[in-house]
């Protein structure tokens, strides 16, 4: 399973779902308008049924997966604009320990 922590309009989640590599793709987005657009984009690319969408803050939503094995957290946070001075804290959980990307 892979979790797209900052789904945005769905580009990464869609690519992950289309790759066939992941049994389950979870995508988290906290902005309702952006999430609606992401769902629409997933329909266009034919992967709407392969992505489980979660509305909310990624740091809260990721806690749902604590203790699950074989879970990867993919994080491509927003940058620039209103986020240019935003500072991200180091965030570690048992969810993401010991997992490496293997193509």
mmCIF file of C-alpha atoms in Angstrom:
data_model
loop_
_atom_site.group_PDB
_atom_site.id
_atom_site.type_symbol
_atom_site.label_atom_id
_atom_site.label_comp_id
_atom_site.label_asym_id
_atom_site.label_seq_id
_atom_site.Cartn_x
_atom_site.Cartn_y
_atom_site.Cartn_z
ATOM 1 C CA UNK A 1 0.000 0.000 0.000
ATOM 2 C CA UNK A 2 1.154 3.544 -0.696
ATOM 3 C CA UNK A 3 -0.142 6.791 0.739
ATOM 4 C CA UNK A 4 0.106 10.046 -1.203
ATOM 5 C CA UNK A 5 0.267 12.450 1.748
ATOM 6 C CA UNK A 6 -0.220 15.646 -0.282
ATOM 7 C CA UNK A 7 -2.471 14.566 -3.146
ATOM 8 C CA UNK A 8 -3.201 17.960 -4.666
ATOM 9 C CA UNK A 9 -5.049 17.481 -7.965
ATOM 10 C CA UNK A 10 -4.094 13.807 -8.040
ATOM 11 C CA UNK A 11 -1.169 13.617 -10.451
ATOM 12 C CA UNK A 12 1.064 11.452 -8.293
ATOM 13 C CA UNK A 13 -1.763 9.278 -6.941
ATOM 14 C CA UNK A 14 -2.977 8.685 -10.492
ATOM 15 C CA UNK A 15 0.522 7.734 -11.678
ATOM 16 C CA UNK A 16 0.919 5.365 -8.725
ATOM 17 C CA UNK A 17 -2.465 3.751 -9.427
ATOM 18 C CA UNK A 18 -1.678 3.374 -13.143
ATOM 19 C CA UNK A 19 1.715 1.789 -12.449
ATOM 20 C CA UNK A 20 0.127 -1.472 -11.297
ATOM 21 C CA UNK A 21 2.792 -1.703 -8.588
ATOM 22 C CA UNK A 22 0.501 -0.899 -5.670
ATOM 23 C CA UNK A 23 -2.371 -3.009 -4.428
ATOM 24 C CA UNK A 24 -3.890 0.023 -2.740
ATOM 25 C CA UNK A 25 -3.330 3.757 -3.206
ATOM 26 C CA UNK A 26 -4.571 6.173 -0.568
ATOM 27 C CA UNK A 27 -4.495 9.890 -1.355
ATOM 28 C CA UNK A 28 -4.907 12.627 1.252
ATOM 29 C CA UNK A 29 -5.934 16.196 0.433
ATOM 30 C CA UNK A 30 -7.259 18.802 2.821
ATOM 31 C CA UNK A 31 -8.725 21.329 0.369
ATOM 32 C CA UNK A 32 -12.234 20.212 -0.718
ATOM 33 C CA UNK A 33 -12.098 21.955 -4.132
ATOM 34 C CA UNK A 34 -8.710 20.443 -4.903
ATOM 35 C CA UNK A 35 -9.913 17.010 -3.796
ATOM 36 C CA UNK A 36 -12.932 17.279 -6.097
ATOM 37 C CA UNK A 37 -10.602 18.090 -8.996
ATOM 38 C CA UNK A 38 -8.330 15.145 -8.089
ATOM 39 C CA UNK A 39 -11.265 12.733 -8.127
ATOM 40 C CA UNK A 40 -12.332 14.090 -11.511
ATOM 41 C CA UNK A 41 -8.809 13.656 -12.887
ATOM 42 C CA UNK A 42 -8.694 10.067 -11.617
ATOM 43 C CA UNK A 43 -11.915 9.369 -13.534
ATOM 44 C CA UNK A 44 -10.425 10.810 -16.717
ATOM 45 C CA UNK A 45 -7.402 8.500 -16.390
ATOM 46 C CA UNK A 46 -9.545 5.455 -15.562
ATOM 47 C CA UNK A 47 -8.214 4.838 -12.046
ATOM 48 C CA UNK A 48 -11.003 6.256 -9.869
ATOM 49 C CA UNK A 49 -11.731 2.787 -8.488
ATOM 50 C CA UNK A 50 -8.063 2.213 -7.548
ATOM 51 C CA UNK A 51 -7.602 5.283 -5.332
ATOM 52 C CA UNK A 52 -9.094 5.717 -1.868
ATOM 53 C CA UNK A 53 -9.458 9.444 -1.164
ATOM 54 C CA UNK A 54 -9.159 10.896 2.321
ATOM 55 C CA UNK A 55 -10.157 14.477 3.070
ATOM 56 C CA UNK A 56 -8.184 16.113 5.845
ATOM 57 C CA UNK A 57 -4.802 16.990 7.233
ATOM 58 C CA UNK A 58 -2.166 14.456 6.194
ATOM 59 C CA UNK A 59 -0.459 14.387 9.593
ATOM 60 C CA UNK A 60 -3.733 13.363 11.246
ATOM 61 C CA UNK A 61 -4.818 10.984 8.476
ATOM 62 C CA UNK A 62 -1.491 9.129 8.365
ATOM 63 C CA UNK A 63 -2.005 8.062 11.979
ATOM 64 C CA UNK A 64 -4.800 5.761 10.750
ATOM 65 C CA UNK A 65 -2.128 3.588 9.164
ATOM 66 C CA UNK A 66 0.194 3.284 12.166
ATOM 67 C CA UNK A 67 1.334 -0.288 12.705
ATOM 68 C CA UNK A 68 0.422 -1.479 9.201
ATOM 69 C CA UNK A 69 3.109 -3.448 7.406
ATOM 70 C CA UNK A 70 4.249 -2.910 3.818
ATOM 71 C CA UNK A 71 3.166 0.710 3.741
ATOM 72 C CA UNK A 72 4.979 3.511 1.936
ATOM 73 C CA UNK A 73 4.302 7.190 2.514
ATOM 74 C CA UNK A 74 4.954 9.320 -0.557
ATOM 75 C CA UNK A 75 5.184 13.023 0.282
ATOM 76 C CA UNK A 76 5.542 15.789 -2.258
ATOM 77 C CA UNK A 77 4.425 18.793 -0.196
ATOM 78 C CA UNK A 78 3.173 22.041 -1.691
ATOM 79 C CA UNK A 79 5.827 24.651 -2.359
ATOM 80 C CA UNK A 80 6.037 28.265 -3.428
ATOM 81 C CA UNK A 81 3.298 30.860 -3.132
ATOM 82 C CA UNK A 82 1.712 30.933 0.300
ATOM 83 C CA UNK A 83 3.859 27.923 1.273
ATOM 84 C CA UNK A 84 7.230 29.551 0.574
ATOM 85 C CA UNK A 85 7.872 30.245 4.258
ATOM 86 C CA UNK A 86 6.205 27.048 5.496
ATOM 87 C CA UNK A 87 8.539 24.808 7.476
ATOM 88 C CA UNK A 88 8.032 21.068 7.606
ATOM 89 C CA UNK A 89 8.951 19.143 10.698
ATOM 90 C CA UNK A 90 10.561 15.730 10.594
ATOM 91 C CA UNK A 91 7.767 13.187 10.993
ATOM 92 C CA UNK A 92 8.503 9.559 11.783
ATOM 93 C CA UNK A 93 6.121 6.715 12.503
ATOM 94 C CA UNK A 94 6.308 2.955 12.464
ATOM 95 C CA UNK A 95 4.342 3.182 9.225
ATOM 96 C CA UNK A 96 7.255 4.412 7.136
ATOM 97 C CA UNK A 97 10.179 2.682 8.839
ATOM 98 C CA UNK A 98 12.113 0.002 6.916
ATOM 99 C CA UNK A 99 10.437 0.647 3.543
ATOM 100 C CA UNK A 100 12.397 1.470 0.415
ATOM 101 C CA UNK A 101 11.200 2.161 -3.115
ATOM 102 C CA UNK A 102 11.971 -0.720 -5.415
ATOM 103 C CA UNK A 103 11.140 -0.118 -9.075
#
